[in-house]
mmCIF file of C-alpha atoms in Angstrom:
data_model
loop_
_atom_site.group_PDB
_atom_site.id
_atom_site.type_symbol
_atom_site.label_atom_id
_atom_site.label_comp_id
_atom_site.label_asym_id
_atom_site.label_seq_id
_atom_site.Cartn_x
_atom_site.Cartn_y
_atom_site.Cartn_z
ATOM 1 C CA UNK S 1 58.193 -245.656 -39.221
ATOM 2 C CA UNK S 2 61.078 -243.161 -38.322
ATOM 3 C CA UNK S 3 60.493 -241.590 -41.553
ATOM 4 C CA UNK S 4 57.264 -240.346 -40.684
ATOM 5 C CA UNK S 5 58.074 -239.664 -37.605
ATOM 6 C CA UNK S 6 60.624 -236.616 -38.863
ATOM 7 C CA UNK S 7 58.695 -235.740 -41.346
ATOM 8 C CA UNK S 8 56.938 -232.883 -39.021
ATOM 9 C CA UNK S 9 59.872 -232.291 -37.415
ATOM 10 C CA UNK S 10 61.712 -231.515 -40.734
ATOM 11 C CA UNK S 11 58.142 -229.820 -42.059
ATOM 12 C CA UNK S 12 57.930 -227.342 -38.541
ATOM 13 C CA UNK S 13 61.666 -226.804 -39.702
ATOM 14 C CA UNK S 14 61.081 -226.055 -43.306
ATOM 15 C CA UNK S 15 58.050 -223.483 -42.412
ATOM 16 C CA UNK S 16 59.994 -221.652 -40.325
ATOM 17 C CA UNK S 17 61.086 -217.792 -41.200
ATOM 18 C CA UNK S 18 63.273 -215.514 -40.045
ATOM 19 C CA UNK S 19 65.122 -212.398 -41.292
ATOM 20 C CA UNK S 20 68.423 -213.387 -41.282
ATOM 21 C CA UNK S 21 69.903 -215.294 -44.128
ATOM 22 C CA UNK S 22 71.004 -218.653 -42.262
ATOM 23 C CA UNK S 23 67.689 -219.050 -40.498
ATOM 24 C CA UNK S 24 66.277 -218.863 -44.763
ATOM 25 C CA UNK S 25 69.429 -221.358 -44.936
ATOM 26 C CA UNK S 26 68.427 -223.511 -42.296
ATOM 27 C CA UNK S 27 64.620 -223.859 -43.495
ATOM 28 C CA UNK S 28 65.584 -224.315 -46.995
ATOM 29 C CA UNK S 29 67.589 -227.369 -46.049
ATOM 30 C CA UNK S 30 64.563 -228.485 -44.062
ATOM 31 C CA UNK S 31 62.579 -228.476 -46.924
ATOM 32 C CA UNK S 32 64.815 -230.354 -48.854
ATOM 33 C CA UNK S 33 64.771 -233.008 -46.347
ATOM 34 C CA UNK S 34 61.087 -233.072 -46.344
ATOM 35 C CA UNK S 35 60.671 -233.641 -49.954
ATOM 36 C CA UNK S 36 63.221 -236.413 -49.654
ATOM 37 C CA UNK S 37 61.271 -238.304 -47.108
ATOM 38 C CA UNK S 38 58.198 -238.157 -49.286
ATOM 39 C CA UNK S 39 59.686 -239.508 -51.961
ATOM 40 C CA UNK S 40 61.212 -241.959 -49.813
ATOM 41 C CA UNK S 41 57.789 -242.643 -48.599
ATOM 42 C CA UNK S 42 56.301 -242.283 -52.092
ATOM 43 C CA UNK S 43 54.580 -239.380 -51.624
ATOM 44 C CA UNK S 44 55.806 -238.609 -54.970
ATOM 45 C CA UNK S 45 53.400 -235.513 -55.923
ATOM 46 C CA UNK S 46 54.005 -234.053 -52.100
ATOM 47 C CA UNK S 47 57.814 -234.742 -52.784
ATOM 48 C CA UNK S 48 57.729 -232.833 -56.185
ATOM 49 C CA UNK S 49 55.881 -230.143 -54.543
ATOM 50 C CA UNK S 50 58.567 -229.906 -51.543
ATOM 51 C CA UNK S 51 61.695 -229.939 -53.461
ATOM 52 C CA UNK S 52 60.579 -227.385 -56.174
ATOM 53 C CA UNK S 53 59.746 -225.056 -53.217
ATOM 54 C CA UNK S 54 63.056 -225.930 -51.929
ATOM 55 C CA UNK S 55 64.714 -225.199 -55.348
ATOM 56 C CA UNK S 56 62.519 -221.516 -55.272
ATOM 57 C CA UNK S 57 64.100 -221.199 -51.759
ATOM 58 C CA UNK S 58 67.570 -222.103 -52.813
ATOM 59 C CA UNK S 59 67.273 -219.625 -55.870
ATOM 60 C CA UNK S 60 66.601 -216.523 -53.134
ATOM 61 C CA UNK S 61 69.286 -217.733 -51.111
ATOM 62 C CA UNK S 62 71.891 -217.483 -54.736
ATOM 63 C CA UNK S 63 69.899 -214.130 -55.659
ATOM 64 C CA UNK S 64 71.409 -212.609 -52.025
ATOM 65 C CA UNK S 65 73.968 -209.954 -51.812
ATOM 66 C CA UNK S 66 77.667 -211.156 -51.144
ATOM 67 C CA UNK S 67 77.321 -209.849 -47.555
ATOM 68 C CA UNK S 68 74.090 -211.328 -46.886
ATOM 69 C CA UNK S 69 75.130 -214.968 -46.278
ATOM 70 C CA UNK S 70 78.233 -216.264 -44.386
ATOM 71 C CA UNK S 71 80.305 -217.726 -46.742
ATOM 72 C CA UNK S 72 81.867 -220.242 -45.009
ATOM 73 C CA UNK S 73 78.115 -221.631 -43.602
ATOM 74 C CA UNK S 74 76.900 -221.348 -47.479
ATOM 75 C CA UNK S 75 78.790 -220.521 -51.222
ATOM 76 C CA UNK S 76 77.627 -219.570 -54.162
ATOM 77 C CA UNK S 77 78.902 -223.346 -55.639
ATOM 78 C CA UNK S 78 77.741 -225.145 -52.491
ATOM 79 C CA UNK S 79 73.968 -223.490 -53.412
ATOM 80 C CA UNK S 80 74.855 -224.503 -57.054
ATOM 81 C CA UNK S 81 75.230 -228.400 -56.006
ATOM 82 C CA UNK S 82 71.986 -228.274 -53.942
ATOM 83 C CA UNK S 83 70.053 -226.929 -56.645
ATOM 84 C CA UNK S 84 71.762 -229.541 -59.032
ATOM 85 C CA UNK S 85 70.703 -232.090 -56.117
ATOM 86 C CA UNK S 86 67.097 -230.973 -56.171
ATOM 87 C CA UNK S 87 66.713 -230.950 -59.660
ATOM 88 C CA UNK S 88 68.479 -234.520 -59.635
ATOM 89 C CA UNK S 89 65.245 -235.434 -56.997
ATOM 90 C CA UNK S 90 62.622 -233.895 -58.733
ATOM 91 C CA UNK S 91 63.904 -235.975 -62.033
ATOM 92 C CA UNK S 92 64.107 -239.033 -59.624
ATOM 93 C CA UNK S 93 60.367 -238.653 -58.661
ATOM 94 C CA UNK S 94 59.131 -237.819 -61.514
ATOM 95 C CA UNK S 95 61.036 -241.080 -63.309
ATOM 96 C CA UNK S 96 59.066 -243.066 -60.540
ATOM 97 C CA UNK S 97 56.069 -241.705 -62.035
ATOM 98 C CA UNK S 98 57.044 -242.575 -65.059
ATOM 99 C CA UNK S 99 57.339 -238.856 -66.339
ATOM 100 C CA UNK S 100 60.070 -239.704 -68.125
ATOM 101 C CA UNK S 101 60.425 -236.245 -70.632
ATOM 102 C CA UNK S 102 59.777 -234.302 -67.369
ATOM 103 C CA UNK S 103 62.313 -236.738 -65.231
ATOM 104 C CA UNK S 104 64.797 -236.120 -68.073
ATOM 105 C CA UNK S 105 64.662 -232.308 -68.018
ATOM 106 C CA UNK S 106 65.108 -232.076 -64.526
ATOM 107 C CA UNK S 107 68.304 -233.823 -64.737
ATOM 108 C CA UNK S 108 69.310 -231.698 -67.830
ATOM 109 C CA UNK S 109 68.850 -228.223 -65.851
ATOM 110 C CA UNK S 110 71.170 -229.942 -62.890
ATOM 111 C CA UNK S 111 73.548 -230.699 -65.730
ATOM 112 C CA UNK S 112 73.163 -227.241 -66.705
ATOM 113 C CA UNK S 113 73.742 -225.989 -62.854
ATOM 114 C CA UNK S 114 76.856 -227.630 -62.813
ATOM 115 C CA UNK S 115 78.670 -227.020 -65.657
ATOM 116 C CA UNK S 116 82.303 -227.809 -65.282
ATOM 117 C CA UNK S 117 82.520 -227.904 -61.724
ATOM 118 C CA UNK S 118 86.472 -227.755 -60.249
ATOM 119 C CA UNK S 119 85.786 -229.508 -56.511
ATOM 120 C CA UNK S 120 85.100 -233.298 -55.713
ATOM 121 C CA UNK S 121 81.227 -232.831 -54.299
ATOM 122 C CA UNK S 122 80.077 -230.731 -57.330
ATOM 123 C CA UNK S 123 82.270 -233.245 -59.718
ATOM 124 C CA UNK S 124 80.593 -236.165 -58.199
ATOM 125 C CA UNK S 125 77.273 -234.776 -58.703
ATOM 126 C CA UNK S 126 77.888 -234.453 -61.939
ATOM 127 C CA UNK S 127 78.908 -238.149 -62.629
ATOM 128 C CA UNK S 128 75.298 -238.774 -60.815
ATOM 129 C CA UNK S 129 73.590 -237.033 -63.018
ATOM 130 C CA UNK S 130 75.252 -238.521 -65.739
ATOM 131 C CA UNK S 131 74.143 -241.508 -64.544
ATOM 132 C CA UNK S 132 70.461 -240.337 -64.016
ATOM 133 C CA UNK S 133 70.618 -239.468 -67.760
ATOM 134 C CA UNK S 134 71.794 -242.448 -69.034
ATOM 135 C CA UNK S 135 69.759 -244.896 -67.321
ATOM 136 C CA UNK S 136 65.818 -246.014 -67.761
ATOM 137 C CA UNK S 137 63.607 -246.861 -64.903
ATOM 138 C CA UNK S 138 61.038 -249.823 -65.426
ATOM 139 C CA UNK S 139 57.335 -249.615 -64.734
ATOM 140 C CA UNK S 140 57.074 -250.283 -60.693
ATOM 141 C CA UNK S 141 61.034 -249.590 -60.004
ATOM 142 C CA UNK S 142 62.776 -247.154 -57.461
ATOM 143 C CA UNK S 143 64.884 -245.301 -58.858
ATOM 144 C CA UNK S 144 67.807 -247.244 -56.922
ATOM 145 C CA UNK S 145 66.618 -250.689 -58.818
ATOM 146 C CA UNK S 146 66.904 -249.134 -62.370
ATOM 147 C CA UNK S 147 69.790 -250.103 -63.869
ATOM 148 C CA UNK S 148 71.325 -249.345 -67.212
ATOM 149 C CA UNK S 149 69.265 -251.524 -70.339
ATOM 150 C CA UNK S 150 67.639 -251.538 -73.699
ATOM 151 C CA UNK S 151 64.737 -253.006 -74.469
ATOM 152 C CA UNK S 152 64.436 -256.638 -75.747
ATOM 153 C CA UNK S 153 60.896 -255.663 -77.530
ATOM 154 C CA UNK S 154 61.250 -252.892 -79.966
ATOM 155 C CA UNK S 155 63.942 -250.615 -81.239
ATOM 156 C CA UNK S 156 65.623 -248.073 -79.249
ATOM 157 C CA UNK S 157 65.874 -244.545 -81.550
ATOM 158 C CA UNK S 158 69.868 -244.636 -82.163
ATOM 159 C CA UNK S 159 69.962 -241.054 -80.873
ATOM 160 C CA UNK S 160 68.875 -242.252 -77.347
ATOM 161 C CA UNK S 161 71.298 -245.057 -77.570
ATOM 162 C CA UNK S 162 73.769 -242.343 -78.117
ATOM 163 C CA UNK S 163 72.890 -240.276 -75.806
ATOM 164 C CA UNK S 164 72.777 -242.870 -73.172
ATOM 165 C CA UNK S 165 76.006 -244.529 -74.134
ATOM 166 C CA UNK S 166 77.764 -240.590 -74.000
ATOM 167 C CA UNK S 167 76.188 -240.249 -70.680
ATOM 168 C CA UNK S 168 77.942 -243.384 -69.080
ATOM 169 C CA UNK S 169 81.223 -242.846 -70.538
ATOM 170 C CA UNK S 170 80.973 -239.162 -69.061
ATOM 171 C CA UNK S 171 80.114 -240.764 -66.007
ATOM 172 C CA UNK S 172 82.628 -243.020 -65.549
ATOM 173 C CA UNK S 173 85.428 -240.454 -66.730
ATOM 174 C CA UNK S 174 84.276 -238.071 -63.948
ATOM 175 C CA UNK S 175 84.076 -241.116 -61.374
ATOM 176 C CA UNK S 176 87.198 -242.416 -62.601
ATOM 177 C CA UNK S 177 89.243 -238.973 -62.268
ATOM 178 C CA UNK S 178 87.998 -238.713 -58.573
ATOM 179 C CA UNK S 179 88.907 -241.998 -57.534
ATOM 180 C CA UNK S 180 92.752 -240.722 -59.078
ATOM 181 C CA UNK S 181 92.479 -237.453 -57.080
ATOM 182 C CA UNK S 182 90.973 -239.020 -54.413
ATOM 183 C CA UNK S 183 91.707 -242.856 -53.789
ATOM 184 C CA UNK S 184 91.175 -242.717 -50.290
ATOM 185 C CA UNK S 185 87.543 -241.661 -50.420
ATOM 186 C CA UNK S 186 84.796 -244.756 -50.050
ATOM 187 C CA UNK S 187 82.066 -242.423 -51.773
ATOM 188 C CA UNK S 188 83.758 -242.274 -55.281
ATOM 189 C CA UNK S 189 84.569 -246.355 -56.092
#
């Protein structure tokens, strides 16, 4: 498929080094892109693997001096919302193998990343991760199949249905404030 087909092209990407800080940039991205395929090719334990050396990569990248990247090819926030993206993956992957306390923590730390982010991308991210929170995957599901539910068998612990139920309203606030700021903008309805 043309999935496999790029994934050497992104993984000869990804392993490649160089001194200067957008060449790190540039392989860093690459690596991202290969643990995305994976996943998307359920490599899930490759995937996993891919983005957390992706998230190490992005982590040297934020550690670098102010002169050391260009700021308008890379900011601190825009290295902020691609480690809240990886972390966001690696929960995604790891809900598919049913980790779900790992898949959970993952999304927590992107929650952490983020904060109380000011611009749209970072403020949408947020709302996904939200999302990611609030929802459980079923046994066998992508994580674009899950959808929002509780249980028929069983009782839910009312602290998860809390949780869940704070997540989605946090959600749809930040989705709902976007689409205000930005009604013109396909990505936030």
């Amino acid at each position: 498929t043309t999935l496999q087909n790029l994934l050497p092209i992104s993984a000869r990407l990804a392993a490649a080094t160089g001194d200067t800080p957008q060449l790190r940039l540039r392989a860093t991205r690459a690596r991202h892109r290969v643990g995305v395929i994976q996943q998307q090719l359920g490599q899930f334990e490759d995937a996993i693997a891919a983005l957390r050396q992706a998230v190490t990569m992005y982590e040297q990248l934020d550690g670098l001096d102010a002169g050391g990247l260009d700021t308008e090819a890379v900011s601190k926030e825009a290295v902020v919302l691609e480690l809240a993206r990886l972390h966001n993956s690696i929960g995604s992957t790891r809900r598919m193998l049913n980790e779900d306390e790992s898949a959970r923590e993952s999304h927590q730390t992107a929650l952490q990343l983020l904060g109380h982010p000011q611009s749209p991308e970072p403020r949408f991210e947020l709302a996904r991760t939200h999302y990611l929170l609030a929802r459980r995957q079923r046994p066998g599901e992508s994580p674009g199949d899950s959808q929002l539910h509780i249980p028929k068998r069983g009782r839910m612990d009312r602290q998860v249905v809390h949780d869940q139920t704070q997540h989605v309203v946090s959600a749809i606030a930040e989705l709902d404030s976007l689409i205000m700021e930005l009604p013109d903008e396909p990505r936030y309805r």
